[in-house]
Tab-separated table of C-alpha atoms in Angstrom:
chain	number	residue	atom	x	y	z
J	1	MET	CA	11.074	-50.409	70.958
J	2	ASN	CA	7.907	-48.739	71.487
J	3	LYS	CA	5.070	-49.243	69.527
J	4	ASN	CA	4.450	-45.715	68.772
J	5	ASN	CA	7.279	-44.614	67.279
J	6	LYS	CA	7.566	-45.416	63.786
J	7	LYS	CA	9.811	-48.131	62.760
J	8	ILE	CA	13.144	-47.698	60.224
J	9	ILE	CA	14.543	-50.642	58.401
J	10	ILE	CA	18.159	-49.539	57.130
J	11	ILE	CA	20.171	-51.820	54.640
J	12	GLY	CA	23.802	-52.143	55.112
J	13	GLY	CA	25.920	-51.154	58.220
J	14	GLY	CA	28.471	-49.095	56.889
J	15	ILE	CA	29.115	-45.589	58.603
J	16	ALA	CA	26.339	-44.241	56.431
J	17	GLY	CA	23.910	-47.163	57.487
J	18	LEU	CA	25.498	-46.430	61.536
J	19	SER	CA	25.260	-43.422	61.508
J	20	THR	CA	21.634	-43.013	60.458
J	21	GLY	CA	21.073	-45.759	62.870
J	22	CYS	CA	22.230	-43.736	65.706
J	23	TYR	CA	20.274	-40.347	64.676
J	24	ALA	CA	17.182	-42.314	64.448
J	25	GLN	CA	17.312	-43.682	67.629
J	26	MET	CA	18.223	-40.226	69.237
J	27	ASN	CA	14.936	-39.270	67.268
J	28	GLY	CA	12.393	-41.240	68.577
J	29	PHE	CA	12.321	-43.808	65.760
J	30	ASP	CA	13.125	-47.351	66.266
J	31	ALA	CA	15.995	-48.355	63.643
J	32	ILE	CA	17.055	-52.093	62.680
J	33	ILE	CA	20.023	-52.285	60.170
J	34	PHE	CA	20.537	-55.620	58.221
J	35	GLU	CA	23.629	-56.154	57.576
J	36	MET	CA	25.339	-58.981	55.392
J	37	HIS	CA	28.794	-59.444	56.621
J	38	ASN	CA	29.407	-60.181	60.397
J	39	LYS	CA	30.717	-56.970	61.189
J	40	PRO	CA	30.290	-53.577	60.833
J	41	GLY	CA	31.695	-50.904	58.810
J	42	GLY	CA	31.163	-51.769	55.666
J	43	LEU	CA	33.992	-50.624	53.313
J	44	CYS	CA	35.512	-48.515	56.741
J	45	THR	CA	37.255	-52.230	57.848
J	46	SER	CA	40.621	-53.604	58.526
J	47	TRP	CA	41.424	-57.221	59.468
J	48	ASN	CA	44.260	-58.939	61.594
J	49	ARG	CA	46.908	-61.104	60.143
J	50	LYS	CA	49.104	-62.711	62.487
J	51	GLY	CA	49.232	-59.880	65.252
J	52	PHE	CA	49.005	-57.059	62.515
J	53	THR	CA	46.262	-55.686	61.746
J	54	PHE	CA	45.884	-54.446	57.888
J	55	ASP	CA	43.814	-51.220	57.537
J	56	TYR	CA	41.598	-50.710	54.172
J	57	CYS	CA	39.820	-47.417	54.648
J	58	ILE	CA	40.908	-44.352	56.316
J	59	HIS	CA	43.530	-42.516	54.981
J	60	ASN	CA	42.988	-39.028	56.449
J	61	LEU	CA	39.183	-38.238	58.196
J	62	ALA	CA	38.270	-34.950	58.489
J	63	GLY	CA	36.595	-33.451	61.737
J	64	THR	CA	39.455	-35.028	64.314
J	65	GLY	CA	39.931	-30.932	64.906
J	66	ASN	CA	38.110	-28.174	66.552
J	67	LEU	CA	35.973	-27.624	63.267
J	68	LYS	CA	32.102	-27.819	63.096
J	69	LEU	CA	32.079	-31.347	61.687
J	70	ALA	CA	34.142	-32.480	64.991
J	71	LYS	CA	30.484	-31.925	66.843
J	72	MET	CA	29.028	-34.846	64.410
J	73	TRP	CA	31.625	-37.436	65.355
J	74	GLN	CA	31.626	-36.806	69.255
J	75	GLU	CA	27.778	-37.202	68.684
J	76	LEU	CA	28.420	-40.877	67.190
J	77	ASP	CA	31.473	-41.357	69.969
J	78	ALA	CA	33.665	-41.806	66.517
J	79	PHE	CA	37.028	-41.899	68.383
J	80	ASN	CA	38.389	-40.225	71.183
J	81	ASN	CA	40.266	-37.077	70.681
J	82	GLU	CA	43.616	-38.254	72.340
J	83	ASP	CA	44.067	-41.347	70.217
J	84	ILE	CA	44.154	-38.758	66.673
J	85	ILE	CA	47.326	-38.884	65.293
J	86	GLN	CA	48.154	-35.659	63.535
J	87	HIS	CA	50.908	-36.274	61.143
J	88	ASP	CA	53.704	-33.526	60.260
J	89	VAL	CA	54.265	-35.130	56.304
J	90	PHE	CA	50.746	-35.675	54.307
J	91	VAL	CA	53.061	-37.642	51.663
J	92	ARG	CA	56.492	-37.129	50.563
J	93	VAL	CA	57.773	-37.698	46.677
J	94	GLU	CA	60.555	-39.501	46.245
J	95	ASP	CA	62.679	-40.235	43.097
J	96	GLU	CA	65.699	-42.744	42.643
J	97	LYS	CA	67.982	-40.394	43.055
J	98	GLY	CA	67.213	-39.542	46.486
J	99	GLN	CA	65.527	-36.393	45.935
J	100	LYS	CA	62.164	-35.700	48.066
J	101	LEU	CA	59.609	-33.554	48.224
J	102	ASN	CA	57.590	-32.949	51.933
J	103	ILE	CA	53.954	-32.300	51.589
J	104	TYR	CA	53.983	-30.938	55.326
J	105	THR	CA	50.603	-30.308	56.873
J	106	ASP	CA	51.666	-27.045	58.097
J	107	ILE	CA	51.635	-24.583	55.206
J	108	GLN	CA	54.122	-22.404	56.147
J	109	LYS	CA	56.902	-24.918	56.634
J	110	LEU	CA	55.872	-26.324	53.037
J	111	LYS	CA	56.107	-22.910	51.501
J	112	LYS	CA	59.965	-22.819	53.122
J	113	HIS	CA	60.337	-26.368	51.729
J	114	LEU	CA	59.506	-25.692	48.323
J	115	LYS	CA	61.464	-22.471	48.445
J	116	THR	CA	64.331	-24.297	49.660
J	117	ILE	CA	63.979	-26.955	46.820
J	118	SER	CA	63.651	-24.244	44.017
J	119	PRO	CA	64.209	-20.270	44.837
J	120	GLU	CA	63.191	-19.307	41.060
J	121	ASP	CA	59.824	-21.370	41.323
J	122	GLU	CA	58.510	-18.509	44.559
J	123	ASP	CA	55.532	-16.932	42.413
J	124	VAL	CA	53.958	-20.606	41.386
J	125	ILE	CA	54.623	-21.738	45.055
J	126	ASP	CA	52.710	-18.836	46.684
J	127	ASP	CA	50.211	-18.672	44.328
J	128	TYR	CA	49.264	-22.868	45.435
J	129	LEU	CA	49.784	-22.232	49.055
J	130	ASN	CA	48.126	-18.903	49.456
J	131	ALA	CA	44.887	-20.657	47.529
J	132	GLY	CA	45.151	-23.623	50.356
J	133	GLN	CA	45.396	-21.167	52.990
J	134	SER	CA	42.547	-19.008	51.708
J	135	LEU	CA	40.513	-22.010	51.871
J	136	VAL	CA	41.363	-22.959	55.756
J	137	ARG	CA	37.875	-20.497	57.245
J	138	ALA	CA	35.318	-21.634	54.790
J	139	ASP	CA	35.363	-24.928	56.229
J	140	PHE	CA	34.544	-26.929	53.357
J	141	PHE	CA	34.784	-30.345	55.145
J	142	SER	CA	31.493	-29.291	57.400
J	143	MET	CA	29.407	-28.552	54.542
J	144	GLY	CA	25.915	-30.191	55.045
J	145	MET	CA	26.138	-30.214	58.835
J	146	ASN	CA	23.519	-27.495	58.840
J	147	GLY	CA	21.797	-28.352	55.546
J	148	ILE	CA	21.283	-25.703	52.702
J	149	SER	CA	22.901	-22.929	55.048
J	150	SER	CA	26.214	-24.513	55.424
J	151	LYS	CA	26.535	-24.931	51.553
J	152	LEU	CA	25.619	-21.562	50.574
J	153	ARG	CA	28.734	-20.470	52.865
J	154	ILE	CA	30.655	-21.643	50.067
J	155	ILE	CA	29.374	-19.035	47.858
J	156	PRO	CA	32.326	-16.072	48.379
J	157	GLN	CA	34.947	-18.775	47.814
J	158	ALA	CA	32.873	-19.646	44.001
J	159	TYR	CA	36.114	-17.720	42.311
J	160	GLN	CA	38.499	-20.113	44.074
J	161	ILE	CA	36.486	-22.939	43.041
J	162	ILE	CA	36.030	-22.056	39.745
J	163	LYS	CA	39.755	-21.237	39.251
J	164	TRP	CA	41.483	-24.605	41.098
J	165	SER	CA	38.836	-27.014	39.473
J	166	ASN	CA	39.935	-25.864	35.898
J	167	ILE	CA	43.517	-26.800	36.879
J	168	ASN	CA	44.963	-30.552	37.315
J	169	LEU	CA	47.920	-31.797	39.266
J	170	GLU	CA	49.706	-32.398	36.031
J	171	GLU	CA	49.143	-29.115	34.414
J	172	TYR	CA	50.267	-27.188	37.796
J	173	ALA	CA	53.315	-29.025	37.734
J	174	GLN	CA	53.940	-27.548	34.762
J	175	ARG	CA	54.304	-24.033	35.551
J	176	PHE	CA	57.316	-25.414	37.980
J	177	LYS	CA	60.791	-24.247	36.482
J	178	ASN	CA	62.455	-27.276	38.536
J	179	ASP	CA	62.279	-30.310	37.158
J	180	PHE	CA	62.034	-32.280	40.193
J	181	LEU	CA	58.722	-30.570	41.200
J	182	LYS	CA	57.616	-30.977	37.517
J	183	LYS	CA	57.620	-34.778	38.117
J	184	ALA	CA	56.827	-34.509	41.644
J	185	PHE	CA	54.153	-32.469	42.133
J	186	PRO	CA	51.580	-34.656	40.217
J	187	HIS	CA	51.974	-37.275	42.996
J	188	VAL	CA	51.444	-35.301	45.935
J	189	GLN	CA	47.396	-36.228	45.939
J	190	TYR	CA	47.155	-40.363	47.119
J	191	ASN	CA	49.594	-40.875	44.688
J	192	MET	CA	46.702	-40.035	41.619
J	193	ASP	CA	49.050	-39.073	38.980
J	194	GLY	CA	47.374	-39.556	35.759
J	195	SER	CA	44.040	-39.736	36.822
J	196	GLY	CA	43.101	-35.693	35.795
J	197	ILE	CA	42.766	-34.367	39.240
J	198	PRO	CA	41.864	-31.230	39.836
J	199	LEU	CA	43.731	-28.950	41.877
J	200	PHE	CA	41.302	-28.167	44.187
J	201	PRO	CA	40.544	-31.219	46.098
J	202	HIS	CA	44.151	-31.353	46.902
J	203	LEU	CA	43.774	-27.507	48.239
J	204	LEU	CA	41.141	-28.396	50.451
J	205	PHE	CA	43.035	-31.186	51.691
J	206	MET	CA	45.727	-28.305	53.008
J	207	ALA	CA	43.196	-26.414	54.140
J	208	GLY	CA	42.149	-29.059	56.201
J	209	PHE	CA	45.652	-29.789	57.495
J	210	GLU	CA	46.088	-26.571	58.550
J	211	ALA	CA	43.454	-26.465	60.679
J	212	GLY	CA	44.370	-29.330	62.327
J	213	ASP	CA	41.415	-31.111	60.789
J	214	LEU	CA	42.421	-34.220	59.019
J	215	GLY	CA	44.161	-36.403	61.347
J	216	TRP	CA	44.247	-40.439	61.986
J	217	PRO	CA	42.511	-42.399	64.398
J	218	LYS	CA	44.418	-44.683	66.250
J	219	TYR	CA	43.348	-48.473	65.643
J	220	GLY	CA	42.348	-48.042	62.197
J	221	SER	CA	39.078	-48.359	60.769
J	222	LEU	CA	37.030	-51.382	62.000
J	223	GLN	CA	37.655	-49.793	65.916
J	224	PHE	CA	36.446	-46.778	64.311
J	225	SER	CA	33.556	-48.371	62.810
J	226	LYS	CA	32.734	-50.398	65.950
J	227	ARG	CA	32.683	-47.538	68.061
J	228	ILE	CA	29.946	-46.390	66.479
J	229	GLU	CA	28.167	-49.672	66.410
J	230	ASN	CA	28.112	-49.675	70.009
J	231	ARG	CA	26.918	-45.936	69.893
J	232	PHE	CA	24.003	-47.563	67.962
J	233	LYS	CA	23.377	-50.592	70.283
J	234	LYS	CA	23.481	-48.153	73.418
J	235	LEU	CA	20.923	-45.988	72.156
J	236	GLY	CA	18.621	-48.855	71.377
J	237	GLY	CA	19.331	-49.849	67.820
J	238	GLU	CA	18.843	-53.357	66.646
J	239	LEU	CA	21.760	-54.115	64.355
J	240	ARG	CA	21.466	-58.094	62.915
J	241	TYR	CA	24.660	-59.511	61.145
J	242	ASN	CA	24.632	-62.444	58.168
J	243	SER	CA	21.038	-60.373	56.887
J	244	LEU	CA	21.643	-60.028	53.012
J	245	VAL	CA	18.664	-58.428	51.649
J	246	SER	CA	17.606	-59.493	48.314
J	247	LYS	CA	14.631	-57.838	47.594
J	248	ILE	CA	12.756	-54.093	48.929
J	249	ILE	CA	8.936	-54.846	49.491
J	250	LEU	CA	6.334	-52.300	47.850
J	251	ASN	CA	2.838	-51.881	47.986
J	252	ASP	CA	1.357	-49.181	45.425
J	253	ASN	CA	5.026	-47.631	44.410
J	254	ARG	CA	5.495	-47.425	48.573
J	255	ALA	CA	8.540	-49.076	50.486
J	256	VAL	CA	7.050	-51.005	52.991
J	257	GLY	CA	9.921	-54.062	53.874
J	258	VAL	CA	12.586	-56.257	52.846
J	259	ILE	CA	13.008	-59.951	52.020
J	260	LEU	CA	16.064	-61.241	53.227
J	261	LYS	CA	18.104	-63.816	51.558
J	262	ASP	CA	16.839	-66.719	54.232
J	263	GLY	CA	12.933	-65.198	52.777
J	264	THR	CA	12.330	-63.833	55.886
J	265	GLU	CA	10.269	-60.652	55.552
J	266	HIS	CA	10.667	-58.036	57.317
J	267	TYR	CA	8.039	-54.342	57.533
J	268	ALA	CA	8.710	-51.321	58.420
J	269	ASP	CA	7.013	-47.167	57.880
J	270	ILE	CA	10.177	-46.395	56.329
J	271	VAL	CA	12.763	-48.166	54.209
J	272	ILE	CA	16.472	-46.539	53.930
J	273	SER	CA	19.139	-48.208	52.007
J	274	ALA	CA	22.789	-47.453	53.267
J	275	GLY	CA	24.168	-50.289	50.878
J	276	ASP	CA	25.349	-49.907	47.351
J	277	GLY	CA	23.797	-47.888	44.776
J	278	TYR	CA	23.894	-50.307	41.835
J	279	ASN	CA	22.600	-52.546	43.689
J	280	THR	CA	19.946	-50.949	45.501
J	281	ILE	CA	18.561	-49.295	42.222
J	282	TYR	CA	18.588	-51.584	39.831
J	283	ASN	CA	18.724	-55.441	41.627
J	284	LEU	CA	16.748	-54.773	45.071
J	285	LEU	CA	14.144	-52.384	43.366
J	286	GLU	CA	14.604	-53.831	39.639
J	287	GLY	CA	15.689	-50.840	38.237
J	288	LYS	CA	11.415	-49.373	38.566
J	289	PHE	CA	12.520	-46.333	39.810
J	290	THR	CA	14.962	-44.147	38.039
J	291	SER	CA	15.578	-41.287	35.821
J	292	ASP	CA	17.822	-40.592	32.916
J	293	PHE	CA	20.016	-38.590	35.181
J	294	ILE	CA	21.124	-41.611	37.915
J	295	ASP	CA	20.984	-44.064	34.595
J	296	SER	CA	23.816	-42.093	33.117
J	297	TYR	CA	25.618	-41.790	36.239
J	298	TYR	CA	26.098	-45.506	36.442
J	299	GLN	CA	26.928	-46.065	32.864
J	300	SER	CA	29.842	-43.676	32.915
J	301	TYR	CA	32.063	-45.788	35.610
J	302	ASP	CA	35.695	-46.603	34.355
J	303	GLU	CA	37.242	-49.829	34.128
J	304	SER	CA	39.745	-48.957	36.521
J	305	GLN	CA	39.552	-46.691	39.780
J	306	GLU	CA	42.490	-45.772	42.521
J	307	PHE	CA	42.787	-47.593	45.735
J	308	GLY	CA	41.003	-50.395	43.713
J	309	LEU	CA	44.521	-53.011	44.507
J	310	GLN	CA	46.123	-53.254	47.513
J	311	VAL	CA	49.046	-54.754	48.836
J	312	PHE	CA	49.226	-55.254	53.115
J	313	MET	CA	52.946	-56.284	54.531
J	314	GLY	CA	53.099	-57.215	58.192
J	315	LEU	CA	56.918	-56.724	59.310
J	316	ASN	CA	59.445	-57.455	61.795
J	317	ARG	CA	60.879	-54.232	61.596
J	318	ASP	CA	60.507	-50.415	62.881
J	319	LEU	CA	59.469	-48.189	60.610
J	320	LYS	CA	59.190	-45.123	63.209
J	321	GLY	CA	60.434	-42.277	61.712
J	322	GLU	CA	59.769	-42.597	58.663
J	323	PRO	CA	56.785	-40.763	56.947
J	324	HIS	CA	53.046	-41.847	56.939
J	325	ALA	CA	53.327	-41.781	53.188
J	326	ILE	CA	55.773	-41.703	50.600
J	327	ALA	CA	55.108	-41.936	46.872
J	328	LEU	CA	57.785	-43.568	45.299
J	329	LEU	CA	58.836	-42.566	41.570
J	330	ILE	CA	60.753	-45.408	40.137
J	331	ASN	CA	62.856	-45.592	37.010
J	332	GLN	CA	62.792	-49.760	36.646
J	333	ASP	CA	60.169	-51.312	34.563
J	334	LEU	CA	56.878	-52.363	36.516
J	335	GLU	CA	53.902	-53.691	34.817
J	336	ILE	CA	50.689	-55.195	36.520
J	337	GLU	CA	47.444	-55.919	35.204
J	338	GLY	CA	48.917	-55.540	31.881
J	339	MET	CA	50.214	-51.956	32.572
J	340	LYS	CA	53.071	-50.462	33.533
J	341	ARG	CA	53.362	-48.202	36.807
J	342	ASP	CA	56.231	-45.625	37.128
J	343	SER	CA	55.407	-44.903	40.888
J	344	LEU	CA	54.011	-46.731	43.968
J	345	TYR	CA	51.870	-45.271	47.073
J	346	VAL	CA	53.380	-46.642	50.413
J	347	GLU	CA	51.356	-45.941	53.683
J	348	ILE	CA	53.514	-46.740	56.778
J	349	PHE	CA	52.014	-47.732	59.907
J	350	ASP	CA	54.591	-48.258	62.612
J	351	SER	CA	53.065	-49.619	66.328
J	352	THR	CA	52.153	-46.115	67.838
J	353	THR	CA	48.951	-46.530	65.380
J	354	GLY	CA	48.055	-49.694	66.823
J	355	LEU	CA	48.277	-51.900	64.032
J	356	SER	CA	51.346	-53.652	65.226
J	357	SER	CA	53.196	-54.283	68.187
J	358	GLU	CA	56.349	-52.495	69.492
J	359	GLY	CA	59.221	-53.056	66.965
J	360	LYS	CA	56.796	-54.149	64.141
J	361	SER	CA	55.324	-52.467	61.222
J	362	VAL	CA	52.687	-53.057	58.407
J	363	ILE	CA	53.583	-51.517	55.109
J	364	LYS	CA	50.163	-50.813	52.514
J	365	VAL	CA	51.151	-49.966	49.381
J	366	VAL	CA	47.382	-48.636	47.183
J	367	MET	CA	47.497	-49.041	43.009
J	368	ARG	CA	44.941	-47.975	40.514
J	369	GLY	CA	42.848	-51.872	40.050
J	370	ASN	CA	41.144	-52.618	37.217
J	371	TYR	CA	37.921	-55.083	37.820
J	372	ASN	CA	37.888	-56.626	34.392
J	373	TYR	CA	41.082	-57.793	34.771
J	374	TRP	CA	40.254	-59.760	37.565
J	375	LYS	CA	36.769	-60.547	36.807
J	376	LYS	CA	38.427	-62.948	34.057
J	377	LEU	CA	40.966	-64.310	36.727
J	378	LYS	CA	38.903	-65.457	38.977
J	379	THR	CA	37.459	-68.167	36.477
J	380	ASP	CA	40.513	-69.846	37.666
J	381	LYS	CA	41.035	-70.000	41.669
J	382	ASP	CA	44.545	-70.986	41.188
J	383	SER	CA	45.625	-68.340	38.338
J	384	TYR	CA	43.854	-65.605	40.344
J	385	GLN	CA	45.883	-66.341	43.442
J	386	GLN	CA	48.800	-66.850	41.894
J	387	GLU	CA	48.089	-63.374	40.005
J	388	LYS	CA	48.039	-62.004	43.577
J	389	ASP	CA	51.211	-63.700	44.695
J	390	MET	CA	52.740	-61.941	41.875
J	391	VAL	CA	51.625	-58.703	42.342
J	392	TYR	CA	53.168	-59.017	45.813
J	393	HIS	CA	56.489	-59.824	44.410
J	394	LYS	CA	56.650	-57.489	41.872
J	395	VAL	CA	55.819	-54.818	44.705
J	396	ILE	CA	58.320	-56.284	47.437
J	397	ASN	CA	60.997	-56.640	44.877
J	398	LEU	CA	61.181	-52.594	43.923
J	399	LEU	CA	60.724	-51.889	48.091
J	400	GLU	CA	63.849	-53.416	48.280
J	401	ASN	CA	65.756	-50.640	46.611
J	402	ARG	CA	63.838	-47.950	49.321
J	403	PHE	CA	63.924	-50.144	52.477
J	404	PRO	CA	66.903	-53.053	52.206
J	405	GLY	CA	66.423	-55.983	53.623
J	406	ILE	CA	63.026	-55.927	53.684
J	407	LYS	CA	61.932	-59.094	51.734
J	408	GLU	CA	63.462	-60.991	54.793
J	409	ASP	CA	61.037	-59.100	57.549
J	410	VAL	CA	58.088	-59.475	55.901
J	411	GLU	CA	55.925	-61.911	58.167
J	412	ILE	CA	52.783	-62.195	56.308
J	413	TYR	CA	51.230	-60.679	53.192
J	414	ASP	CA	47.557	-59.864	51.853
J	415	VAL	CA	46.456	-58.772	48.581
J	416	THR	CA	42.742	-57.135	47.982
J	417	THR	CA	41.640	-56.315	44.459
J	418	PRO	CA	38.427	-55.515	43.055
J	419	LEU	CA	36.769	-58.496	44.116
J	420	THR	CA	37.716	-58.673	46.936
J	421	VAL	CA	35.574	-55.256	48.237
J	422	GLU	CA	32.986	-56.724	45.835
J	423	ARG	CA	32.307	-59.638	47.557
J	424	TYR	CA	32.624	-58.506	51.064
J	425	THR	CA	30.455	-55.109	50.324
J	426	HIS	CA	28.207	-56.053	47.058
J	427	ASN	CA	29.764	-52.563	45.895
J	428	PHE	CA	29.127	-52.443	41.918
J	429	HIS	CA	32.640	-53.674	40.762
J	430	GLY	CA	34.067	-53.487	43.947
J	431	TRP	CA	34.179	-49.555	43.483
J	432	GLN	CA	33.649	-46.185	45.666
J	433	VAL	CA	31.461	-43.780	44.622
J	434	TRP	CA	32.954	-41.677	41.235
J	435	SER	CA	32.923	-37.957	40.094
J	436	PRO	CA	29.447	-37.860	37.644
J	437	PRO	CA	30.253	-36.657	34.016
J	438	HIS	CA	28.061	-33.510	34.230
J	439	GLY	CA	26.278	-32.188	36.625
J	440	MET	CA	28.549	-31.696	39.629
J	441	MET	CA	26.765	-28.546	40.511
J	442	LYS	CA	23.565	-30.246	40.802
J	443	ILE	CA	25.314	-32.847	42.750
J	444	MET	CA	26.919	-30.578	45.340
J	445	PHE	CA	23.401	-29.396	46.174
J	446	GLN	CA	21.066	-32.209	45.818
J	447	GLY	CA	22.559	-35.288	45.420
J	448	LEU	CA	22.315	-38.102	43.389
J	449	SER	CA	19.646	-40.546	44.658
J	450	LYS	CA	18.736	-39.377	47.997
J	451	THR	CA	14.737	-40.193	47.220
J	452	LEU	CA	14.144	-42.107	43.635
J	453	PRO	CA	11.328	-40.824	41.412
J	454	GLY	CA	7.922	-42.699	41.747
J	455	LEU	CA	8.752	-44.424	45.399
J	456	GLN	CA	7.342	-43.504	48.372
J	457	ASN	CA	8.843	-44.324	52.151
J	458	PHE	CA	12.247	-45.153	50.862
J	459	TYR	CA	15.401	-42.986	51.309
J	460	MET	CA	19.056	-43.250	50.406
J	461	VAL	CA	22.142	-42.455	52.280
J	462	GLY	CA	25.699	-43.034	51.911
J	463	GLN	CA	28.569	-42.199	49.089
J	464	TRP	CA	26.626	-43.825	46.071
J	465	ALA	CA	22.884	-41.260	47.731
J	466	GLU	CA	25.218	-38.254	47.302
J	467	ALA	CA	27.803	-39.403	44.464
J	468	MET	CA	30.420	-37.547	46.902
J	469	ILE	CA	33.401	-39.625	48.386
J	470	GLY	CA	34.713	-39.663	52.037
J	471	ILE	CA	33.727	-41.399	55.560
J	472	PRO	CA	32.234	-37.641	56.563
J	473	THR	CA	30.177	-37.634	53.909
J	474	ALA	CA	28.184	-40.689	54.430
J	475	ALA	CA	28.088	-40.138	58.244
J	476	LEU	CA	26.479	-36.220	57.383
J	477	SER	CA	24.108	-38.455	54.706
J	478	GLY	CA	22.624	-40.104	57.430
J	479	ARG	CA	22.431	-37.348	60.114
J	480	ASN	CA	21.078	-34.975	57.246
J	481	LEU	CA	18.211	-37.454	56.318
J	482	ILE	CA	17.127	-37.979	60.016
J	483	LYS	CA	17.026	-34.578	60.407
J	484	THR	CA	14.673	-34.438	57.127
J	485	LEU	CA	12.573	-36.740	58.017
J	486	CYS	CA	12.313	-35.208	61.857
J	487	LYS	CA	11.349	-31.422	60.006
J	488	LYS	CA	8.239	-33.826	57.734
J	489	ASP	CA	7.200	-35.257	61.158
J	490	GLY	CA	6.993	-31.871	62.300
J	491	LYS	CA	9.611	-32.345	65.446
J	492	LYS	CA	12.610	-30.636	66.323
J	493	PHE	CA	16.236	-32.857	65.615
J	494	ARG	CA	17.595	-33.466	68.549
J	495	THR	CA	21.176	-34.762	69.194
J	496	GLN	CA	23.108	-36.230	72.088
J	497	GLU	CA	27.118	-35.942	72.708
J	498	LYS	CA	28.361	-39.539	74.544
């Protein structure tokens, strides 16, 4: 460390914190990251069970192709290009009659497939996929790489944004004449049927796939995080694990350091929180620096959230040839968390993904999860575990219909709930960031809480600062903050590609 360099403390070693640290080191700051866990990545993680890797986070990663966002991942050395898997099918929707809808990542191939299923829906199909094709050149996932100028690039797409943001997947599905497409289409975006998700985000995914920019990094989320951690350390950064920050030290409304759970105090010129927004604002800072807009956001959470409940299985079965993801539509009664479910979202990882050995596979089933349901159960440890086991058994019984004999092939299973995430990351209710009830355009251009009113020398980065979901969002947030700090100090922002 150079005593003349400004010192930065970063709270949290997730993707936002690691990215911030890397760019800080590239630009003459001395960065130290305090992470509560014993490994990097935060939510971007995976873990090993009996030779299987259960991957919690990455579904499709923007920036894995040749568009502008790829430059950031090269700077962070996040993956080797040869380790990127490009899926032919984003998701297959299947019903119990054997009808199948493949959402191909090639738009023309998908258009042909849809018209084969339902020639009478040609106009609806063209309207949907021509919109996706028109968004390819806009490169929405790179929005933010060059600050406000890159965001201004979306202005010509304003009509498309408004049009496709005002209709959700369920509503668009009703335009189809074909009964199967009406039933299947609401499940094409991570099986978020019933969530009211607008069609526009799905169109962005179709554009990203068409551009070859939404791949999956082999070996999964923890390996991805470890590569960025290694980059940070090679740049000279310091990362301390098992170091839970309990309070931010203030001096005359200026952030000057942090106090760890062990009572030690650490001081810096700048404090940056890359951790959970609620914990940062209302616990570490005791709610002293907030606004009506921020307060209203944190009061708008739902009781349950997509991806909140996940079931993992390590299988003694080779699932090569199956699509990466299947949304299974089911007619049987399935009640989980006291709520009836009519579908299961199944992600499949064969040995080519690096998550299992040859001849074996991993299955992950992702569902909506209710925090309060599990919080009540947690008061009795045995009841909590029994309920997790029951969820697994209900899921595996249903999968038996699709994969006969699969029960006998399961070598190990694991179930994560919102409380699992809360325990390992301190995320509020175990949630990821949710869409705001109002002020979306303001958030797109300004974020939610990159700074806090009345507090100096303090910044926030990551999904909670931006109020927008995604790993690239988290990494870009850190990159852009360091660019801002460089401008404030009157120096040129520099990057280094590995």
